[in-house]
Tab-separated table of C-alpha atoms in Angstrom:
chain	number	residue	atom	x	y	z
A	1	MET	CA	71.301	89.826	-74.567
A	2	SER	CA	74.406	92.101	-73.379
A	3	GLN	CA	74.251	91.736	-69.548
A	4	ARG	CA	74.499	89.318	-67.418
A	5	ILE	CA	71.616	87.202	-65.538
A	6	ASP	CA	72.371	86.508	-61.771
A	7	THR	CA	68.805	86.207	-60.861
A	8	PHE	CA	65.291	85.916	-62.273
A	9	THR	CA	62.453	86.403	-60.392
A	10	HIS	CA	59.115	84.172	-61.027
A	11	ALA	CA	56.050	83.848	-59.019
A	12	GLY	CA	57.504	86.237	-56.032
A	13	PHE	CA	60.597	84.140	-56.171
A	14	GLU	CA	64.149	84.935	-56.861
A	15	PHE	CA	66.364	82.757	-58.437
A	16	LEU	CA	70.369	82.375	-58.237
A	17	VAL	CA	71.617	81.932	-61.888
A	18	ARG	CA	74.866	80.737	-62.992
A	19	ASP	CA	75.615	83.218	-66.383
A	20	THR	CA	78.844	82.159	-67.822
A	21	GLY	CA	80.554	82.001	-71.513
A	22	PRO	CA	80.638	84.551	-74.048
A	23	ILE	CA	78.323	87.198	-73.661
A	24	ASP	CA	77.257	87.156	-77.295
A	25	GLY	CA	77.115	83.399	-77.328
A	26	VAL	CA	73.990	81.685	-78.373
A	27	PRO	CA	71.938	80.443	-74.869
A	28	VAL	CA	72.331	77.081	-73.337
A	29	VAL	CA	70.076	76.408	-70.225
A	30	LEU	CA	71.618	73.708	-67.851
A	31	LEU	CA	69.023	72.150	-65.492
A	32	HIS	CA	70.686	70.406	-62.444
A	33	GLY	CA	68.934	67.438	-60.591
A	34	PHE	CA	68.817	66.156	-56.937
A	35	PRO	CA	70.514	66.624	-55.193
A	36	GLN	CA	72.844	69.118	-56.804
A	37	ARG	CA	72.711	72.980	-57.834
A	38	GLY	CA	73.695	74.987	-61.141
A	39	SER	CA	77.183	74.488	-60.088
A	40	SER	CA	77.042	70.594	-60.860
A	41	TRP	CA	77.095	72.035	-64.651
A	42	ASP	CA	80.357	74.018	-64.544
A	43	LYS	CA	82.594	71.338	-66.025
A	44	VAL	CA	80.358	70.887	-69.031
A	45	ALA	CA	79.848	74.874	-69.082
A	46	ALA	CA	83.514	75.222	-69.960
A	47	HIS	CA	83.337	72.855	-72.926
A	48	LEU	CA	80.303	74.595	-73.947
A	49	HIS	CA	81.807	78.190	-73.616
A	50	ALA	CA	85.042	77.125	-75.643
A	51	ALA	CA	82.630	76.214	-78.763
A	52	GLY	CA	81.261	79.651	-78.609
A	53	PHE	CA	77.967	78.981	-76.522
A	54	ARG	CA	76.844	80.709	-73.376
A	55	THR	CA	75.348	78.845	-70.220
A	56	PHE	CA	72.511	79.792	-68.044
A	57	ALA	CA	72.505	77.175	-64.904
A	58	PRO	CA	69.757	78.261	-62.397
A	59	ASP	CA	69.600	77.271	-59.038
A	60	GLN	CA	65.976	75.672	-59.178
A	61	ARG	CA	62.767	75.901	-56.623
A	62	GLY	CA	63.674	74.776	-53.632
A	63	TYR	CA	67.516	75.061	-53.875
A	64	SER	CA	68.125	79.125	-54.714
A	65	PRO	CA	67.437	80.536	-50.983
A	66	GLY	CA	65.023	82.990	-52.280
A	67	ALA	CA	62.792	80.487	-53.593
A	68	ARG	CA	61.993	77.953	-51.157
A	69	PRO	CA	58.570	77.899	-50.460
A	70	LYS	CA	56.897	75.374	-47.651
A	71	GLY	CA	54.684	72.079	-48.281
A	72	ARG	CA	54.483	70.119	-51.534
A	73	LYS	CA	52.241	71.849	-53.722
A	74	PRO	CA	54.412	74.406	-54.906
A	75	TYR	CA	56.825	71.916	-56.323
A	76	ARG	CA	54.567	70.491	-58.694
A	77	VAL	CA	56.008	69.477	-62.586
A	78	PRO	CA	53.851	72.322	-63.695
A	79	GLU	CA	55.557	75.197	-61.206
A	80	LEU	CA	59.237	73.787	-62.072
A	81	VAL	CA	58.176	73.807	-65.896
A	82	ALA	CA	56.864	77.556	-65.247
A	83	ASP	CA	60.064	79.033	-63.683
A	84	VAL	CA	62.377	77.585	-66.372
A	85	ALA	CA	59.810	79.298	-68.971
A	86	ALA	CA	60.340	82.571	-67.092
A	87	LEU	CA	64.181	82.282	-67.166
A	88	ILE	CA	63.831	81.781	-71.016
A	89	GLU	CA	61.736	84.861	-71.260
A	90	ARG	CA	64.203	86.872	-69.543
A	91	ILE	CA	66.781	85.502	-71.710
A	92	GLY	CA	64.826	86.793	-74.921
A	93	GLU	CA	65.246	84.243	-77.491
A	94	PRO	CA	65.019	80.392	-77.978
A	95	VAL	CA	67.620	78.229	-76.111
A	96	HIS	CA	69.347	74.965	-76.458
A	97	LEU	CA	67.813	73.135	-73.191
A	98	VAL	CA	69.616	70.318	-71.216
A	99	GLY	CA	68.654	68.726	-67.980
A	100	HIS	CA	70.041	65.861	-65.861
A	101	ASP	CA	68.309	63.758	-63.262
A	102	TRP	CA	65.003	66.035	-62.126
A	103	GLY	CA	66.366	68.631	-64.616
A	104	ALA	CA	65.500	66.276	-67.416
A	105	ILE	CA	61.972	65.890	-66.237
A	106	VAL	CA	61.584	69.314	-66.207
A	107	ALA	CA	63.309	69.764	-69.806
A	108	TRP	CA	61.131	67.269	-71.086
A	109	SER	CA	58.120	69.411	-70.359
A	110	VAL	CA	59.198	72.404	-71.028
A	111	ALA	CA	60.389	71.292	-74.402
A	112	ALA	CA	56.646	69.520	-74.942
A	113	GLU	CA	54.989	72.917	-73.713
A	114	HIS	CA	57.105	75.595	-75.056
A	115	PRO	CA	58.527	74.215	-78.589
A	116	ASP	CA	59.225	77.831	-80.176
A	117	SER	CA	61.011	78.530	-77.121
A	118	ILE	CA	63.554	75.584	-77.635
A	119	ARG	CA	66.163	75.015	-80.212
A	120	THR	CA	67.075	71.445	-79.050
A	121	LEU	CA	66.895	69.338	-76.221
A	122	THR	CA	69.530	67.087	-74.503
A	123	ALA	CA	68.097	64.675	-71.511
A	124	VAL	CA	70.726	63.266	-69.552
A	125	SER	CA	69.863	59.852	-67.629
A	126	VAL	CA	66.131	60.111	-66.897
A	127	ALA	CA	63.890	58.817	-69.625
A	128	HIS	CA	60.572	60.867	-71.140
A	129	PRO	CA	57.900	60.980	-68.024
A	130	GLY	CA	55.707	58.385	-70.333
A	131	ALA	CA	58.692	56.116	-70.923
A	132	PHE	CA	59.762	56.041	-67.376
A	133	LEU	CA	56.431	55.082	-66.353
A	134	LYS	CA	56.368	52.303	-69.052
A	135	SER	CA	59.350	51.090	-67.765
A	136	MET	CA	57.842	50.769	-64.190
A	137	THR	CA	55.904	48.139	-65.359
A	138	SER	CA	58.002	46.562	-68.111
A	139	SER	CA	61.504	46.532	-66.426
A	140	THR	CA	63.048	46.529	-63.191
A	141	GLN	CA	62.818	50.162	-62.722
A	142	LEU	CA	60.074	49.944	-59.781
A	143	PHE	CA	63.094	48.282	-57.894
A	144	HIS	CA	65.691	50.610	-58.597
A	145	SER	CA	63.068	53.570	-57.746
A	146	TRP	CA	62.953	52.086	-53.971
A	147	TYR	CA	64.464	55.577	-52.662
A	148	MET	CA	61.644	57.630	-53.749
A	149	ALA	CA	59.550	56.077	-51.198
A	150	LEU	CA	61.719	56.947	-48.381
A	151	PHE	CA	62.306	60.330	-49.686
A	152	ASN	CA	58.420	60.540	-49.243
A	153	ILE	CA	58.479	59.816	-45.569
A	154	THR	CA	58.615	63.462	-44.194
A	155	GLY	CA	61.674	64.180	-42.263
A	156	ALA	CA	63.093	60.860	-42.880
A	157	MET	CA	66.105	62.242	-44.665
A	158	GLU	CA	66.368	65.570	-43.197
A	159	LEU	CA	66.971	63.248	-39.692
A	160	ILE	CA	69.620	61.063	-41.448
A	161	SER	CA	71.330	64.284	-43.059
A	162	ARG	CA	71.577	65.401	-39.307
A	163	ARG	CA	71.962	61.986	-37.254
A	164	ALA	CA	73.892	59.840	-39.798
A	165	PRO	CA	76.107	62.100	-42.183
A	166	ARG	CA	78.587	59.277	-42.780
A	167	GLN	CA	76.235	56.543	-43.808
A	168	LEU	CA	75.029	59.299	-46.080
A	169	ALA	CA	78.234	60.081	-47.554
A	170	VAL	CA	78.619	56.426	-48.084
A	171	ALA	CA	75.217	55.806	-50.047
A	172	LEU	CA	76.105	58.521	-52.083
A	173	ARG	CA	79.658	57.332	-52.999
A	174	ARG	CA	77.895	53.868	-53.551
A	175	SER	CA	75.796	55.843	-56.147
A	176	GLY	CA	78.975	56.827	-58.251
A	177	MET	CA	79.733	60.282	-56.243
A	178	ASP	CA	83.179	61.097	-55.792
A	179	ALA	CA	84.550	62.328	-52.309
A	180	GLU	CA	84.268	66.085	-53.607
A	181	MET	CA	81.056	65.632	-55.046
A	182	VAL	CA	79.791	64.392	-51.322
A	183	ARG	CA	81.574	67.801	-49.811
A	184	THR	CA	79.629	69.755	-52.224
A	185	PHE	CA	76.638	67.894	-51.792
A	186	GLN	CA	77.066	68.686	-47.767
A	187	ARG	CA	78.018	72.363	-48.327
A	188	GLU	CA	75.352	73.318	-51.049
A	189	ILE	CA	72.467	71.182	-49.812
A	190	VAL	CA	72.709	70.455	-46.305
A	191	GLU	CA	74.399	73.225	-44.747
A	192	ASP	CA	72.938	75.842	-46.907
A	193	GLY	CA	69.539	74.859	-46.322
A	194	ALA	CA	68.405	73.378	-49.746
A	195	LEU	CA	67.606	69.560	-48.775
A	196	PRO	CA	64.000	69.721	-47.642
A	197	GLY	CA	62.927	71.706	-50.805
A	198	GLY	CA	64.940	69.460	-53.108
A	199	LEU	CA	63.276	66.496	-51.450
A	200	ALA	CA	59.753	68.299	-52.069
A	201	TRP	CA	59.972	67.616	-55.868
A	202	TYR	CA	59.852	63.942	-54.676
A	203	ARG	CA	57.074	64.501	-52.144
A	204	ALA	CA	55.117	66.427	-54.675
A	205	LEU	CA	54.940	63.564	-57.072
A	206	PRO	CA	51.785	61.999	-55.594
A	207	LEU	CA	50.351	65.466	-56.429
A	208	THR	CA	51.364	65.531	-60.251
A	209	ASP	CA	50.142	63.001	-63.125
A	210	LEU	CA	53.374	62.673	-64.633
A	211	ARG	CA	51.899	61.183	-67.621
A	212	ALA	CA	50.319	63.949	-68.186
A	213	SER	CA	53.053	66.301	-67.419
A	214	ALA	CA	55.127	66.024	-70.959
A	215	GLY	CA	53.452	65.463	-73.996
A	216	LYS	CA	55.147	64.669	-77.091
A	217	VAL	CA	58.567	66.370	-78.101
A	218	ALA	CA	59.025	67.880	-81.509
A	219	VAL	CA	62.163	69.329	-81.028
A	220	PRO	CA	65.535	67.576	-82.079
A	221	THR	CA	66.214	65.695	-79.207
A	222	THR	CA	69.244	63.393	-77.661
A	223	MET	CA	68.841	60.845	-74.872
A	224	VAL	CA	72.206	60.369	-73.031
A	225	TRP	CA	72.295	57.322	-70.488
A	226	SER	CA	75.097	55.376	-69.014
A	227	THR	CA	75.427	51.804	-68.117
A	228	ASP	CA	76.561	52.355	-64.480
A	229	ASP	CA	73.374	54.244	-63.142
A	230	VAL	CA	72.430	52.950	-60.203
A	231	ALA	CA	68.713	54.338	-60.344
A	232	LEU	CA	67.509	54.172	-63.711
A	233	VAL	CA	67.614	51.344	-65.931
A	234	ARG	CA	67.965	51.260	-69.664
A	235	LYS	CA	64.544	50.134	-70.764
A	236	GLY	CA	63.144	53.996	-70.087
A	237	ALA	CA	65.917	55.156	-72.469
A	238	GLU	CA	64.978	52.529	-75.315
A	239	LEU	CA	61.421	53.641	-75.089
A	240	THR	CA	61.848	57.262	-75.035
A	241	GLU	CA	61.882	57.271	-78.990
A	242	ARG	CA	58.288	56.621	-78.732
A	243	PHE	CA	57.566	60.060	-77.405
A	244	VAL	CA	59.805	62.024	-79.534
A	245	THR	CA	58.409	62.949	-82.929
A	246	GLY	CA	61.466	65.397	-84.218
A	247	ASP	CA	64.878	64.056	-85.038
A	248	TYR	CA	66.005	61.597	-81.951
A	249	ARG	CA	68.995	59.499	-81.177
A	250	LEU	CA	70.010	57.692	-77.985
A	251	GLU	CA	73.533	57.794	-76.825
A	252	ILE	CA	74.820	55.143	-74.417
A	253	LEU	CA	77.875	56.138	-72.052
A	254	HIS	CA	79.709	52.850	-70.891
A	255	GLY	CA	81.173	52.396	-67.222
A	256	VAL	CA	79.781	56.041	-66.437
A	257	SER	CA	77.613	56.208	-62.998
A	258	HIS	CA	74.470	58.476	-62.762
A	259	TRP	CA	76.429	61.346	-62.256
A	260	ILE	CA	77.245	62.221	-65.913
A	261	PRO	CA	78.020	65.989	-65.922
A	262	ASP	CA	80.525	65.644	-63.049
A	263	GLN	CA	82.250	62.017	-64.145
A	264	ALA	CA	82.094	62.385	-67.996
A	265	PRO	CA	81.687	66.487	-69.080
A	266	ASP	CA	83.781	66.124	-72.024
A	267	VAL	CA	81.857	62.944	-73.630
A	268	LEU	CA	78.543	64.837	-72.553
A	269	ALA	CA	79.648	68.411	-73.789
A	270	GLU	CA	80.201	66.760	-77.244
A	271	ALA	CA	76.748	64.868	-77.020
A	272	ILE	CA	75.469	68.428	-76.302
A	273	LEU	CA	77.544	69.813	-79.560
A	274	ASP	CA	76.670	67.312	-81.497
A	275	ARG	CA	72.898	67.851	-81.078
A	276	THR	CA	73.302	71.749	-81.016
A	277	GLY	CA	75.446	72.238	-83.998
A	278	PRO	CA	77.776	75.156	-84.071
A	279	ALA	CA	77.034	78.178	-81.832
A	280	ARG	CA	77.458	80.334	-85.207
A	281	PRO	CA	76.833	79.290	-88.847
A	282	ASP	CA	80.339	79.043	-90.508
A	283	PRO	CA	80.188	82.303	-92.821
A	284	ALA	CA	82.429	80.392	-95.254
A	285	ALA	CA	79.811	77.601	-95.528
A	286	GLY	CA	77.747	79.718	-98.004
A	287	ALA	CA	80.599	80.863	-99.867
């Protein structure tokens, strides 16, 4: 595709996209998590561009101003997956897929449901949904997921963001965000009105069968997990291999928080590139 994709449409919604890097580069789709937007991939994308890849980082459903439906149902995983499938169709060729946090949950399902559209998968922080659910009953994951209950109290986080922004900032700092990330959260999520849509992903969980949302993944896959993640324990990452039938590897980053794309973009980019291989075959290799 010789033209940039700044937006795409699906199901009557318009989504913003950060399409950057060499225009003729092999496409990599980067899916953000909560509470971030496509900008969270900027540092990683720069490394991928240097290696010859073109990156597409959409602001997903609930985050793009033109894609913020009301209620919970529009935010079930199948709808989120369909949005990404529509972007890949617009790109017009198979892509390397990378997802962090909630973006990883969506990426697992996209790779399982649309294997012909995915060259490789790199899942960051969040294990395969099947492995995550198993970790709930075989580790301390349930304890670490306490915040999901808070997020499901209608209006609670929205009220906290308005009435106690300093306390919310402290909580984000404790999770590993630095001051600049907190300012970006305030600007891109709270002030721009994306917080209710981001929270709706959690509030739609009772309406989604996570166990059925992603089957086994056949594409070459890398799982990246970090030891200082306050929300996700190692067990899920270790169990993920059971849900991948393609070539699989687990990368453990030591001393890195949950916010891997921000805190360790060079290391994450290296893991992605190790999975994707070179952007273009080396002509000399066949000589």
